[in-house]
Amino acid sequence: MNVFIAGGTSGMGYALALHYLKKGYDVGICGRNPEKVPENCPENLNIFQADVSEPASIDTAVQFFLKGGKSLDIFINCAGSYAEDVAGKISYEEAEEMLQTNVLGTVNCFETARKAMRKQNKGSIAVIASVSGILEYEKSSLYTKTKRSVIQMADAYRRALKPFGISVTAIAPGYVDTEKLRQLNNHDLGKKPFLTDVETAVAIISTAIEKQEKLVIFPVKMKWLMKSLSLLPSSLLNMIMFRKARWMKDDPN
Ligand SMILES: NC(=O)c1ccc[n+]([C@@H]2O[C@H](COP(=O)([O-])OP(=O)(O)OC[C@H]3O[C@@H](n4cnc5c(N)ncnc54)[C@H](OP(=O)(O)O)[C@@H]3O)[C@@H](O)[C@H]2O)c1
């Protein structure tokens, strides 16, 4: 089996790469900064430099990985960009990077994977969204809105690709204990409820892909919390989520 992971140079993507290597699969990963990959990474890991926001970049990386006529069995897009957005306090550049990576990058990954899998009549594509994208409310952050769009793009591609034997799985994780999450929170994850470790996340994601599930929200407690919140009137939901975001960031404004 051949697996390509966009956004595989760190965090969940890299952990998924190690998981598939252990199973004996041929694995390719990419990111903008391949030097991030740990020096002790397995020698047979194929590492590429590619930016998902540029179609030619991700396309070329996947074509290199598949050279010699290999099939693309699994494509996972883990690439994501996050900037703190309480009360809309983000810069133009941060917003641009989130839109380009999370929205445009998702489309580019789907297009690259779709083209590679089209002639095979089989394949699995998975995208990592976020549990925050499950809820629909006006004042959600830009990150949340981009991740909601990832879930909706997955719905559209699932419908379009089903006749060609290609499955699409959207993954909506709650908080996962990656180095990136720690950096974003000054290494204090005390305010992150239902935190999941990376190994558990990898097991859930890989099983969901294998079973060709449509949407997986984890952990279960977070899934039920989101389902309960989604029943609230939008004005109340807006207020609760805004206060929660400020509390998490110790933002008094
Ligand atoms: N950790 C959590 O709690 C959590 C919760 C919900 C959802 N998520 C989502 O899960 C995914 C993985 O998160 P993580 O915590 O494992 O973070 P991470 O370690 O920062 O992983 C993100 C990966 O994406 C790559 N990347 C970012 N922008 C890219 C671009 N334009 N082109 C190509 N690669 C790019 C990064 O590598 P380079 O820097 O080398 O480009 C890195 O390999 C993200 O989409 C994130 O939004 C995370």
Coordinates of C-alpha atoms and ligand atoms in Angstrom, one line a residue:
M1 CA 0.0 0.0 0.0
N2 CA 1.2 3.5 -0.8
V3 CA 0.3 6.4 1.5
F4 CA 1.0 10.1 1.0
I5 CA 0.6 12.5 3.9
A6 CA 0.5 16.3 3.2
G7 CA 1.5 18.1 6.4
G8 CA 3.4 15.1 7.6
T9 CA 6.6 16.8 8.8
S10 CA 5.3 17.0 12.4
G11 CA 2.4 16.3 14.8
M12 CA -0.4 14.0 13.8
G13 CA 0.8 13.8 10.2
Y14 CA 4.3 12.5 11.2
A15 CA 2.8 10.1 13.7
L16 CA 0.5 8.7 11.1
A17 CA 3.5 8.3 8.8
L18 CA 5.3 6.2 11.4
H19 CA 2.2 4.2 12.0
Y20 CA 1.9 3.3 8.2
L21 CA 5.7 2.6 8.0
K22 CA 5.3 0.1 10.8
K23 CA 2.6 -1.7 8.9
G24 CA 5.1 -2.1 6.0
Y25 CA 3.5 0.5 3.7
D26 CA 5.4 2.8 1.4
V27 CA 5.0 6.3 2.9
G28 CA 5.6 9.8 1.5
I29 CA 5.2 13.0 3.5
C30 CA 5.5 16.7 2.7
G31 CA 5.6 20.0 4.3
R32 CA 7.0 23.5 3.7
N33 CA 9.9 22.8 6.1
P34 CA 11.2 19.2 5.7
E35 CA 14.1 19.9 8.0
K36 CA 11.5 19.7 10.8
V37 CA 11.4 15.9 10.4
P38 CA 13.4 14.3 13.3
E39 CA 16.9 13.2 12.4
N40 CA 16.2 9.7 13.7
C41 CA 13.3 9.2 11.3
P42 CA 13.2 5.8 9.5
E43 CA 15.4 5.8 6.4
N44 CA 12.6 4.5 4.1
L45 CA 10.4 7.5 4.8
N46 CA 10.0 9.6 1.5
I47 CA 10.2 13.3 2.4
F48 CA 9.3 16.1 0.0
Q49 CA 9.2 19.8 0.3
A50 CA 5.8 21.1 -0.9
D51 CA 3.3 23.8 0.0
V52 CA -0.4 22.7 -0.3
S53 CA -1.5 26.2 -1.1
E54 CA 0.3 25.9 -4.5
P55 CA -1.3 23.3 -6.8
A56 CA 1.9 22.6 -8.8
S57 CA 3.9 22.1 -5.6
I58 CA 1.7 19.4 -4.0
D59 CA 1.1 17.8 -7.4
T60 CA 4.8 17.5 -8.2
A61 CA 5.5 16.0 -4.8
V62 CA 2.9 13.3 -5.2
Q63 CA 4.0 12.6 -8.8
F64 CA 7.6 12.1 -7.6
F65 CA 6.3 9.7 -4.8
L66 CA 4.3 7.7 -7.4
K67 CA 7.0 7.5 -10.0
G68 CA 7.4 4.1 -11.6
G69 CA 3.7 3.7 -11.9
K70 CA 2.8 3.2 -8.2
S71 CA -0.8 3.5 -7.1
L72 CA -2.0 6.0 -4.5
D73 CA -4.0 4.0 -2.0
I74 CA -4.3 6.6 0.8
F75 CA -3.9 10.4 0.8
I76 CA -4.2 12.3 4.1
N77 CA -4.2 16.0 4.3
C78 CA -3.0 17.1 7.8
A79 CA -1.7 20.5 6.7
G80 CA -3.3 23.2 8.8
S81 CA -2.7 26.8 9.9
Y82 CA -4.0 28.3 13.2
A83 CA -3.9 31.9 14.5
E84 CA -5.6 33.1 17.7
D85 CA -8.7 35.1 16.7
V86 CA -10.5 36.1 19.9
A87 CA -12.5 39.3 19.0
G88 CA -11.0 39.2 15.5
K89 CA -7.5 40.2 16.6
I90 CA -5.5 38.6 13.9
S91 CA -3.3 40.2 11.3
Y92 CA -3.9 40.3 7.5
E93 CA -1.0 37.9 7.0
E94 CA -2.2 35.4 9.6
A95 CA -5.7 35.4 8.0
E96 CA -4.2 35.0 4.6
E97 CA -2.1 32.0 5.7
M98 CA -5.1 30.3 7.3
L99 CA -7.3 30.8 4.2
Q100 CA -4.5 29.7 1.8
T101 CA -3.6 26.6 3.8
N102 CA -6.9 25.4 5.2
V103 CA -9.2 26.3 2.4
L104 CA -7.2 26.5 -0.9
G105 CA -4.8 23.8 0.4
T106 CA -7.7 21.4 1.0
V107 CA -9.0 21.9 -2.5
N108 CA -5.5 21.5 -4.0
C109 CA -5.0 18.2 -2.0
F110 CA -8.3 16.9 -3.1
E111 CA -7.5 17.7 -6.7
T112 CA -4.1 16.1 -6.6
A113 CA -5.4 13.0 -4.9
R114 CA -8.4 12.8 -7.2
K115 CA -6.3 13.0 -10.3
A116 CA -3.9 10.3 -9.1
M117 CA -6.7 7.9 -8.0
R118 CA -9.0 8.5 -10.9
K119 CA -7.7 5.8 -13.2
Q120 CA -7.3 3.3 -10.3
N121 CA -11.0 3.2 -9.5
K122 CA -10.1 2.9 -5.8
G123 CA -8.5 4.9 -3.1
S124 CA -9.1 6.7 0.2
I125 CA -8.7 10.4 0.9
A126 CA -8.9 11.8 4.4
V127 CA -8.7 15.4 5.6
I128 CA -8.1 16.7 9.1
A129 CA -10.7 19.4 10.0
S130 CA -11.5 20.2 13.6
V131 CA -14.2 19.6 16.1
S132 CA -14.7 23.4 16.2
G133 CA -15.9 23.1 12.6
I134 CA -18.9 21.1 13.7
L135 CA -20.7 24.0 15.2
E136 CA -22.5 26.6 13.1
Y137 CA -22.5 30.1 14.7
E138 CA -22.0 33.5 13.4
K139 CA -19.1 34.7 15.6
S140 CA -16.9 31.6 15.3
S141 CA -13.3 32.3 14.6
L142 CA -11.8 32.4 11.1
Y143 CA -10.0 29.1 12.0
T144 CA -13.3 27.5 12.9
K145 CA -14.9 28.8 9.7
T146 CA -12.1 27.4 7.6
K147 CA -12.3 24.0 9.3
R148 CA -16.1 24.0 8.8
S149 CA -15.4 24.5 5.1
V150 CA -13.0 21.5 5.2
I151 CA -15.9 19.3 6.4
Q152 CA -18.2 20.7 3.7
M153 CA -15.6 20.3 0.9
A154 CA -15.2 16.7 2.1
D155 CA -18.9 16.2 1.7
A156 CA -18.8 17.6 -1.9
Y157 CA -15.8 15.5 -2.9
R158 CA -17.3 12.4 -1.3
R159 CA -20.4 12.7 -3.5
A160 CA -18.4 13.4 -6.6
L161 CA -15.8 10.6 -6.1
K162 CA -18.1 7.8 -4.9
P163 CA -18.9 6.6 -8.4
F164 CA -15.2 6.1 -9.0
G165 CA -14.6 3.9 -5.9
I166 CA -12.8 6.7 -4.0
S167 CA -13.8 7.2 -0.3
V168 CA -13.5 10.5 1.5
T169 CA -13.2 10.7 5.3
A170 CA -13.4 13.9 7.3
I171 CA -11.7 13.9 10.7
A172 CA -12.8 16.3 13.3
P173 CA -10.5 16.0 16.3
G174 CA -10.9 17.8 19.6
Y175 CA -7.6 18.8 21.4
V176 CA -4.7 16.5 20.5
D177 CA -1.5 16.8 22.5
T178 CA 0.9 17.7 19.8
E179 CA 4.0 20.0 20.1
K180 CA 2.1 22.6 18.0
L181 CA -0.8 22.7 20.4
R182 CA 1.7 23.1 23.3
Q183 CA 3.6 25.9 21.5
L184 CA 0.3 27.8 20.8
N185 CA -0.6 27.5 24.5
N186 CA 2.7 28.4 26.1
H187 CA 3.1 24.7 27.1
D188 CA 0.1 24.8 29.4
L189 CA -2.7 22.5 28.2
G190 CA -4.6 22.8 31.5
K191 CA -7.6 24.5 29.9
K192 CA -7.9 22.0 27.0
P193 CA -10.8 19.6 27.9
F194 CA -10.8 16.0 26.9
L195 CA -7.2 16.1 25.6
T196 CA -6.3 13.1 23.4
D197 CA -2.7 11.7 23.1
V198 CA -1.2 11.4 19.6
E199 CA -1.1 7.6 19.6
T200 CA -4.9 7.4 20.3
A201 CA -5.5 10.0 17.6
V202 CA -3.5 8.0 15.1
A203 CA -5.4 4.8 16.0
I204 CA -8.8 6.6 15.6
I205 CA -7.8 8.3 12.3
S206 CA -6.3 5.2 10.7
T207 CA -9.3 3.0 11.7
A208 CA -11.7 5.6 10.3
I209 CA -9.9 5.6 6.9
E210 CA -9.8 1.8 6.8
K211 CA -13.5 1.6 7.5
Q212 CA -14.2 4.4 4.9
E213 CA -16.2 6.4 7.5
K214 CA -17.6 9.7 6.3
L215 CA -17.1 11.9 9.4
V216 CA -15.3 11.0 12.6
I217 CA -15.5 13.3 15.6
F218 CA -13.3 12.5 18.6
P219 CA -13.0 12.1 21.5
V220 CA -16.5 10.8 22.2
K221 CA -17.0 13.2 25.1
M222 CA -16.2 16.2 22.9
K223 CA -18.6 14.8 20.2
W224 CA -21.5 14.8 22.7
L225 CA -20.6 18.2 24.0
M226 CA -20.7 19.6 20.5
K227 CA -24.0 17.8 19.8
S228 CA -25.5 19.3 23.0
L229 CA -24.2 22.8 22.2
S230 CA -25.6 22.6 18.7
L231 CA -29.1 22.5 20.2
L232 CA -28.7 25.9 21.8
P233 CA -30.2 29.1 20.2
S234 CA -27.5 30.8 18.1
S235 CA -27.4 34.0 20.3
L236 CA -26.7 31.9 23.4
L237 CA -24.1 29.7 21.5
N238 CA -22.3 32.8 20.3
M239 CA -22.1 34.2 23.8
I240 CA -20.9 30.9 25.4
M241 CA -18.3 30.2 22.7
F242 CA -16.9 33.8 22.8
R243 CA -16.6 33.7 26.6
K244 CA -15.0 30.3 26.4
A245 CA -12.4 31.5 23.9
R246 CA -11.6 34.6 26.1
W247 CA -11.3 32.4 29.2
M248 CA -8.9 30.0 27.5
K249 CA -6.7 32.9 26.4
D250 CA -7.0 34.8 29.7
D251 CA -8.3 37.7 27.6
P252 CA -10.1 40.3 29.7
N253 CA -11.4 42.3 26.7
Ligands
LIG1 N1 -3.6 19.4 17.7 C1 -4.8 19.7 17.9 O1 -5.3 19.9 19.0 C2 -5.8 19.8 16.7 C3 -7.1 19.8 16.9 C4 -8.0 19.9 15.8 C5 -7.5 19.9 14.5 N2 -6.1 19.9 14.3 C6 -5.6 20.0 13.0 O2 -4.8 18.8 12.7 C7 -3.8 19.1 11.8 C8 -2.5 18.7 12.4 O3 -2.2 19.5 13.5 P1 -1.0 19.2 14.5 O4 -1.4 19.6 15.9 O5 -0.4 17.9 14.2 O6 0.0 20.4 14.0 P2 1.4 20.5 13.3 O7 2.4 19.6 13.9 O8 1.7 21.9 13.1 O9 1.1 19.8 11.8 C9 0.7 20.6 10.7 C10 1.5 20.1 9.5 O10 1.1 20.9 8.4 C11 2.2 21.3 7.7 N3 1.8 22.5 7.0 C12 1.3 23.7 7.4 N4 1.0 24.5 6.4 C13 1.4 23.9 5.3 C14 1.3 24.2 3.9 N5 0.9 25.4 3.5 N6 1.8 23.3 3.0 C15 2.2 22.1 3.4 N7 2.3 21.7 4.7 C16 1.9 22.6 5.6 C17 3.3 21.5 8.8 O11 4.6 21.4 8.3 P3 5.5 22.6 7.7 O12 5.7 23.6 8.8 O13 6.8 21.9 7.3 O14 4.8 23.1 6.5 C18 3.0 20.3 9.7 O15 3.6 19.2 9.1 C19 -4.0 20.6 11.4 O16 -4.7 20.7 10.3 C20 -4.7 21.1 12.6 O17 -5.5 22.3 12.3 C21 -5.2 19.9 15.4

